[in-house]
Amino acid sequence: MKRLRRLRQNEVMRDLVRETRLCVKDFIYPIFVIDGENLKIPVKSMPNVYQYSIDRLSEILDEVRESKISGVMLFGIPKAEDKDEIASMAYNEDGITQRAVRYIKKNYPELICITDICLCEYTSHGHCGVVKDGEILNDETLPLLCKMAVSLVKAGADMVAPSDMMDGRVASIREALDLEGYKNTPIMAYSAKFASAYYGPFRDAAHSSPCFGDRRSYQMDFTNGQEALREIEADIEEGADIVMVKPALAYLDILKEACQEFNMPVAVYNVSGEYSMVKAAAREGWIDEKRIVTENLIAMKRAGASIIITYHALDMAKWLNE
Ligand code: PBG
Ligand code: ZN
């Protein structure tokens, strides 16, 4: 008789035939850095996530280093009065993210420091691009994204991750980096980035909500799978070194197809809303946090992700290292 249960009879046997394993090196941990001094501000909708000022960043970076995860994804939050129509602080060499990158590379050189490239944290209107008469302009946004990428790489960023979803941004950023002599700096493109309600808690954390309208004229319609593959293909043609699918759990079909279709490293972003749902239910005692998080992250890896960007990274690393 065919008995599939033979290999499930005890933990050693199950471990032997296990198809998917998580490793701390799979993870990138997102960090919010806020302009100011002596700040560690809790993000209300994201338990155990904080905005740190640079002088207190070591509190979290020491943990990241000890966990042995691969690196961090940085999100800078400028002072409200420093935001303007053209996101000037996004490409100012004394901007919050530039200073944070310099601090990290000086004190934690072994961590891969990736910077999100997008204007929404720096624009007064909270959109990811330049706005004119209520329209988010594509081509006028590209040079600003290029300036932002170049200035962060100059500050020491190991990799840039454009998340704005303007057409042509990967090619533009690649060209700008090459021109400045940064031809070895990889681009991780947020390629299939959907207009998602799952970003809600992040926008609290990063102070980046649009003050009118929404992001549906640039981020993808979440009903579309074919189009996601076209977005990924375009970014690969434009020179992306790593492509990304975002969010994760409701988009595992896209992730799996992308991994099968393209011979490329694929990252997945397990976003803020996905994190908050798990944390809220765990806090109520309705689910077992460790088991749920493990199951979710394994699902992303089983679908084919080579890199997982997740707010659970430090917890998962702790559980893996136990
Ligand atoms: C910036 C950006 C967002 C996220 C990553 N980069 C927010 C958005 O597009 O509104 C979301 C990350 C998360 O929800 O954890 N554009
Ligand atoms: Zn944005």
Short mmCIF file of C-alpha atoms and ligand atoms in Angstrom, two decimals:
data_model
loop_
_atom_site.label_atom_id
_atom_site.label_comp_id
_atom_site.label_asym_id
_atom_site.label_seq_id
_atom_site.Cartn_x
_atom_site.Cartn_y
_atom_site.Cartn_z
CA MET A 1 0.00 0.00 0.00
CA LYS A 2 1.15 3.50 -0.70
CA ARG A 3 1.69 5.04 2.73
CA LEU A 4 2.61 8.71 2.63
CA ARG A 5 2.47 8.72 6.41
CA ARG A 6 5.69 6.63 6.67
CA LEU A 7 7.79 9.74 6.36
CA ARG A 8 5.72 11.68 8.88
CA GLN A 9 6.06 9.33 11.83
CA ASN A 10 8.47 11.37 13.93
CA GLU A 11 10.27 14.70 13.94
CA VAL A 12 13.63 13.33 12.73
CA MET A 13 11.96 11.69 9.75
CA ARG A 14 9.91 14.81 9.00
CA ASP A 15 13.02 16.94 9.24
CA LEU A 16 14.85 14.66 6.81
CA VAL A 17 12.31 15.12 4.03
CA ARG A 18 11.46 18.76 4.74
CA GLU A 19 11.32 20.65 1.43
CA THR A 20 11.52 24.23 2.65
CA ARG A 21 13.62 25.78 5.38
CA LEU A 22 13.97 29.35 6.53
CA CYS A 23 17.38 30.82 7.17
CA VAL A 24 18.18 34.11 8.93
CA LYS A 25 20.05 35.15 5.77
CA ASP A 26 16.73 35.25 3.88
CA PHE A 27 15.58 38.28 5.83
CA ILE A 28 15.72 42.03 5.44
CA TYR A 29 14.33 44.11 8.31
CA PRO A 30 12.59 47.44 7.57
CA ILE A 31 13.57 50.34 9.84
CA PHE A 32 11.96 53.78 10.26
CA VAL A 33 14.38 56.61 11.01
CA ILE A 34 12.94 59.91 12.17
CA ASP A 35 14.55 63.33 12.19
CA GLY A 36 15.12 64.59 15.74
CA GLU A 37 16.91 63.64 18.94
CA ASN A 38 16.50 60.97 21.56
CA LEU A 39 13.38 59.52 19.95
CA LYS A 40 11.98 56.01 20.04
CA ILE A 41 8.34 56.45 19.10
CA PRO A 42 6.04 53.43 18.99
CA VAL A 43 4.04 52.96 15.79
CA LYS A 44 0.54 52.45 17.21
CA SER A 45 -0.76 50.16 14.50
CA MET A 46 2.43 48.04 14.48
CA PRO A 47 3.20 46.52 17.89
CA ASN A 48 6.94 46.44 18.67
CA VAL A 49 7.84 48.66 15.70
CA TYR A 50 9.31 52.11 16.46
CA GLN A 51 10.55 55.22 14.73
CA TYR A 52 14.13 55.81 15.88
CA SER A 53 16.18 58.96 15.75
CA ILE A 54 19.74 58.35 14.55
CA ASP A 55 21.21 58.74 18.05
CA ARG A 56 19.11 55.78 19.20
CA LEU A 57 19.35 53.60 16.08
CA SER A 58 21.96 51.38 17.70
CA GLU A 59 19.25 50.02 20.02
CA ILE A 60 17.70 48.21 17.09
CA LEU A 61 20.79 47.78 14.92
CA ASP A 62 22.60 45.85 17.66
CA GLU A 63 19.70 43.40 17.62
CA VAL A 64 19.82 43.18 13.85
CA ARG A 65 23.55 42.46 13.97
CA GLU A 66 23.16 39.78 16.64
CA SER A 67 20.32 38.10 14.76
CA LYS A 68 22.69 37.58 11.79
CA ILE A 69 20.01 38.58 9.28
CA SER A 70 21.29 40.01 6.00
CA GLY A 71 20.38 43.65 6.28
CA VAL A 72 17.93 46.49 6.63
CA MET A 73 15.57 48.47 4.41
CA LEU A 74 15.60 52.12 5.43
CA PHE A 75 12.69 54.54 5.46
CA GLY A 76 13.48 58.11 6.45
CA ILE A 77 10.90 60.44 7.98
CA PRO A 78 11.81 64.12 7.58
CA LYS A 79 10.38 66.89 9.75
CA ALA A 80 6.93 67.96 8.54
CA GLU A 81 8.18 71.48 7.83
CA ASP A 82 10.90 70.06 5.55
CA LYS A 83 8.42 68.51 3.13
CA ASP A 84 7.71 70.34 -0.11
CA GLU A 85 6.18 69.91 -3.58
CA ILE A 86 9.40 68.57 -5.09
CA ALA A 87 10.57 66.38 -2.20
CA SER A 88 13.79 68.38 -1.78
CA MET A 89 14.87 66.49 1.35
CA ALA A 90 14.79 63.19 -0.53
CA TYR A 91 17.98 64.16 -2.36
CA ASN A 92 19.63 66.53 0.10
CA GLU A 93 22.96 65.21 1.32
CA ASP A 94 22.00 66.18 4.87
CA GLY A 95 18.57 64.55 4.60
CA ILE A 96 17.49 62.17 7.34
CA THR A 97 18.00 59.03 5.23
CA GLN A 98 21.42 60.13 3.95
CA ARG A 99 22.58 60.77 7.53
CA ALA A 100 21.17 57.43 8.69
CA VAL A 101 22.95 55.59 5.88
CA ARG A 102 26.26 57.21 6.80
CA TYR A 103 25.75 56.26 10.44
CA ILE A 104 24.87 52.65 9.59
CA LYS A 105 27.73 52.11 7.17
CA LYS A 106 30.19 53.60 9.64
CA ASN A 107 29.05 51.53 12.61
CA TYR A 108 27.53 48.41 11.06
CA PRO A 109 29.46 47.93 7.81
CA GLU A 110 28.58 44.23 7.57
CA LEU A 111 24.82 44.92 7.23
CA ILE A 112 23.43 45.31 3.72
CA CYS A 113 21.88 48.73 3.76
CA ILE A 114 19.06 49.08 1.24
CA THR A 115 17.22 52.36 0.80
CA ASP A 116 13.64 52.68 -0.43
CA ILE A 117 13.54 55.13 -3.32
CA CYS A 118 10.25 57.02 -3.36
CA LEU A 119 9.13 60.60 -2.83
CA CYS A 120 5.98 60.10 -0.72
CA GLU A 121 7.71 60.56 2.65
CA TYR A 122 9.20 63.84 1.42
CA THR A 123 6.40 65.50 -0.54
CA SER A 124 3.99 67.89 1.13
CA HIS A 125 1.08 66.17 -0.68
CA GLY A 126 2.23 62.63 0.17
CA HIS A 127 2.21 61.31 -3.40
CA CYS A 128 5.07 59.24 -4.80
CA GLY A 129 5.69 61.64 -7.70
CA VAL A 130 5.49 65.24 -8.81
CA VAL A 131 1.90 66.53 -8.85
CA LYS A 132 0.41 69.02 -11.28
CA ASP A 133 -3.30 69.88 -11.37
CA GLY A 134 -4.08 66.76 -9.38
CA GLU A 135 -2.15 64.51 -11.76
CA ILE A 136 0.90 62.47 -10.72
CA LEU A 137 3.42 63.18 -13.47
CA ASN A 138 5.61 60.30 -14.62
CA ASP A 139 8.50 61.75 -16.60
CA GLU A 140 8.91 64.81 -14.37
CA THR A 141 9.32 62.46 -11.40
CA LEU A 142 12.14 60.38 -12.90
CA PRO A 143 14.97 62.91 -12.48
CA LEU A 144 14.05 63.40 -8.80
CA LEU A 145 14.14 59.65 -8.18
CA CYS A 146 17.54 59.54 -9.89
CA LYS A 147 18.85 62.34 -7.69
CA MET A 148 17.55 60.54 -4.61
CA ALA A 149 19.16 57.24 -5.61
CA VAL A 150 22.52 58.84 -6.43
CA SER A 151 22.62 60.83 -3.20
CA LEU A 152 21.85 57.75 -1.07
CA VAL A 153 24.43 55.62 -2.83
CA LYS A 154 26.92 58.47 -2.33
CA ALA A 155 26.07 58.32 1.37
CA GLY A 156 26.93 54.61 1.33
CA ALA A 157 23.76 52.65 0.50
CA ASP A 158 24.61 49.15 -0.76
CA MET A 159 21.48 48.82 -2.86
CA VAL A 160 18.54 51.00 -3.92
CA ALA A 161 14.92 49.88 -4.08
CA PRO A 162 12.63 52.08 -6.19
CA SER A 163 9.06 51.71 -4.89
CA ASP A 164 7.33 54.60 -6.68
CA MET A 165 5.95 52.61 -9.66
CA MET A 166 6.67 55.33 -12.25
CA ASP A 167 7.28 53.85 -15.71
CA GLY A 168 10.91 53.80 -16.78
CA ARG A 169 12.39 54.47 -13.35
CA VAL A 170 14.66 51.44 -13.27
CA ALA A 171 16.33 52.39 -16.57
CA SER A 172 16.66 56.02 -15.48
CA ILE A 173 18.16 55.14 -12.09
CA ARG A 174 20.53 52.60 -13.65
CA GLU A 175 21.78 55.22 -16.09
CA ALA A 176 22.17 57.85 -13.37
CA LEU A 177 24.11 55.49 -11.09
CA ASP A 178 26.38 54.36 -13.93
CA LEU A 179 27.10 57.95 -14.93
CA GLU A 180 28.21 58.72 -11.38
CA GLY A 181 30.48 55.68 -11.35
CA TYR A 182 28.24 53.43 -9.27
CA LYS A 183 27.95 50.68 -11.83
CA ASN A 184 28.27 47.97 -9.18
CA THR A 185 25.36 49.11 -7.04
CA PRO A 186 22.40 46.76 -7.51
CA ILE A 187 18.78 47.84 -8.00
CA MET A 188 16.04 45.90 -6.23
CA ALA A 189 12.88 46.97 -8.04
CA TYR A 190 9.49 46.94 -6.39
CA SER A 191 8.18 45.57 -9.69
CA ALA A 192 4.76 44.10 -8.99
CA LYS A 193 3.62 46.55 -6.35
CA PHE A 194 -0.13 46.56 -5.91
CA ALA A 195 -2.34 49.40 -4.72
CA SER A 196 -3.15 47.72 -1.44
CA ALA A 197 -5.04 48.42 1.77
CA TYR A 198 -2.30 46.38 3.46
CA TYR A 199 -0.02 49.46 3.46
CA GLY A 200 -2.27 51.26 5.94
CA PRO A 201 -0.11 50.87 9.07
CA PHE A 202 3.05 51.77 7.13
CA ARG A 203 1.62 55.14 6.19
CA ASP A 204 1.16 55.89 9.92
CA ALA A 205 4.72 54.77 10.50
CA ALA A 206 6.24 56.76 7.64
CA HIS A 207 3.86 59.76 7.64
CA SER A 208 3.32 59.18 3.94
CA SER A 209 -0.44 59.17 3.31
CA PRO A 210 -1.50 61.06 0.20
CA CYS A 211 -3.47 64.16 1.18
CA PHE A 212 -5.85 63.74 -1.78
CA GLY A 213 -6.87 60.77 -3.89
CA ASP A 214 -5.05 57.45 -3.78
CA ARG A 215 -2.17 55.64 -5.48
CA ARG A 216 -4.20 53.69 -8.02
CA SER A 217 -2.96 55.65 -11.05
CA TYR A 218 0.57 54.34 -10.45
CA GLN A 219 0.45 51.24 -8.23
CA MET A 220 -1.08 48.10 -9.76
CA ASP A 221 -4.72 47.06 -9.76
CA PHE A 222 -4.81 44.07 -7.42
CA THR A 223 -7.03 42.08 -9.75
CA ASN A 224 -4.27 41.75 -12.37
CA GLY A 225 -1.84 38.85 -12.58
CA GLN A 226 -0.74 39.04 -16.23
CA GLU A 227 0.07 42.70 -15.88
CA ALA A 228 2.24 41.92 -12.86
CA LEU A 229 4.39 39.68 -15.05
CA ARG A 230 4.65 42.47 -17.63
CA GLU A 231 5.80 44.90 -14.93
CA ILE A 232 8.44 42.43 -13.77
CA GLU A 233 9.60 41.76 -17.32
CA ALA A 234 9.91 45.49 -18.00
CA ASP A 235 12.02 46.03 -14.88
CA ILE A 236 14.31 43.14 -15.82
CA GLU A 237 14.77 44.61 -19.31
CA GLU A 238 15.52 48.00 -17.76
CA GLY A 239 18.29 46.48 -15.66
CA ALA A 240 16.80 45.46 -12.31
CA ASP A 241 19.09 43.04 -10.45
CA ILE A 242 16.37 41.80 -8.09
CA VAL A 243 12.61 42.07 -8.64
CA MET A 244 9.95 42.20 -5.97
CA VAL A 245 6.35 41.24 -5.40
CA LYS A 246 4.42 43.23 -2.79
CA PRO A 247 2.38 42.55 -0.64
CA ALA A 248 3.10 38.88 0.06
CA LEU A 249 0.29 36.70 1.35
CA ALA A 250 -2.56 37.66 -0.99
CA TYR A 251 -0.10 37.59 -3.92
CA LEU A 252 1.65 34.23 -3.57
CA ASP A 253 0.28 33.21 -6.98
CA ILE A 254 2.13 36.13 -8.57
CA LEU A 255 5.25 35.37 -6.57
CA LYS A 256 5.29 31.74 -7.67
CA GLU A 257 4.70 32.60 -11.32
CA ALA A 258 7.43 35.23 -11.24
CA CYS A 259 9.89 32.75 -9.75
CA GLN A 260 9.05 30.13 -12.38
CA GLU A 261 8.98 32.53 -15.32
CA PHE A 262 12.11 34.58 -14.67
CA ASN A 263 15.55 33.32 -13.87
CA MET A 264 16.14 36.08 -11.32
CA PRO A 265 16.32 36.56 -7.57
CA VAL A 266 12.82 37.48 -6.45
CA ALA A 267 12.12 39.34 -3.22
CA VAL A 268 8.79 39.52 -1.47
CA TYR A 269 7.63 42.26 0.91
CA ASN A 270 5.58 40.98 3.83
CA VAL A 271 3.99 44.38 4.44
CA SER A 272 2.79 46.34 7.44
CA GLY A 273 -0.89 45.33 7.33
CA GLU A 274 0.03 41.67 7.12
CA TYR A 275 2.22 42.12 10.19
CA SER A 276 -0.39 44.08 12.13
CA MET A 277 -3.12 41.48 11.57
CA VAL A 278 -0.92 38.73 12.99
CA LYS A 279 0.21 40.88 15.92
CA ALA A 280 -3.33 41.93 16.81
CA ALA A 281 -4.70 38.39 16.80
CA ALA A 282 -1.68 37.12 18.75
CA ARG A 283 -2.11 39.85 21.34
CA GLU A 284 -5.70 38.73 21.88
CA GLY A 285 -4.47 35.17 22.34
CA TRP A 286 -6.48 34.01 19.32
CA ILE A 287 -3.54 32.55 17.40
CA ASP A 288 -0.10 31.16 18.20
CA GLU A 289 2.21 33.88 16.91
CA LYS A 290 5.35 31.80 16.42
CA ARG A 291 3.53 29.06 14.52
CA ILE A 292 1.53 31.49 12.37
CA VAL A 293 4.57 33.58 11.46
CA THR A 294 6.58 30.47 10.62
CA GLU A 295 3.77 29.17 8.43
CA ASN A 296 3.42 32.51 6.61
CA LEU A 297 7.13 32.95 5.97
CA ILE A 298 7.55 29.33 4.86
CA ALA A 299 4.71 29.89 2.37
CA MET A 300 6.64 32.80 0.83
CA LYS A 301 9.79 30.73 0.57
CA ARG A 302 7.92 27.70 -0.79
CA ALA A 303 6.44 29.95 -3.49
CA GLY A 304 10.02 30.72 -4.50
CA ALA A 305 11.12 33.94 -2.79
CA SER A 306 14.86 34.27 -2.28
CA ILE A 307 14.59 37.38 -0.11
CA ILE A 308 11.89 38.14 2.46
CA ILE A 309 11.49 41.70 3.70
CA THR A 310 9.54 41.43 6.93
CA TYR A 311 8.84 43.18 10.24
CA HIS A 312 8.87 39.68 11.78
CA ALA A 313 12.56 39.23 10.87
CA LEU A 314 14.01 39.68 14.36
CA ASP A 315 11.39 37.46 16.03
CA MET A 316 11.81 34.77 13.40
CA ALA A 317 15.60 34.94 13.70
CA LYS A 318 15.27 34.47 17.45
CA TRP A 319 13.05 31.42 16.93
CA LEU A 320 15.41 29.99 14.32
CA ASN A 321 18.44 30.53 16.54
CA GLU A 322 16.76 28.86 19.57
C1 PBG B 1 6.65 53.94 -0.39
C2 PBG B 1 6.43 52.60 0.25
C3 PBG B 1 5.27 52.07 0.83
C4 PBG B 1 5.61 50.82 1.34
C5 PBG B 1 6.95 50.60 1.01
N1 PBG B 1 7.43 51.69 0.33
C6 PBG B 1 3.93 52.68 1.03
C7 PBG B 1 3.06 52.99 -0.10
O1 PBG B 1 3.33 52.66 -1.26
O2 PBG B 1 2.06 53.65 0.18
C8 PBG B 1 4.71 49.90 2.12
C9 PBG B 1 5.38 48.99 3.09
C10 PBG B 1 4.49 48.38 4.12
O3 PBG B 1 3.25 48.51 4.10
O4 PBG B 1 5.05 47.74 5.01
N2 PBG B 1 5.95 54.14 -1.56
ZN ZN B 2 5.82 56.27 -2.32
#
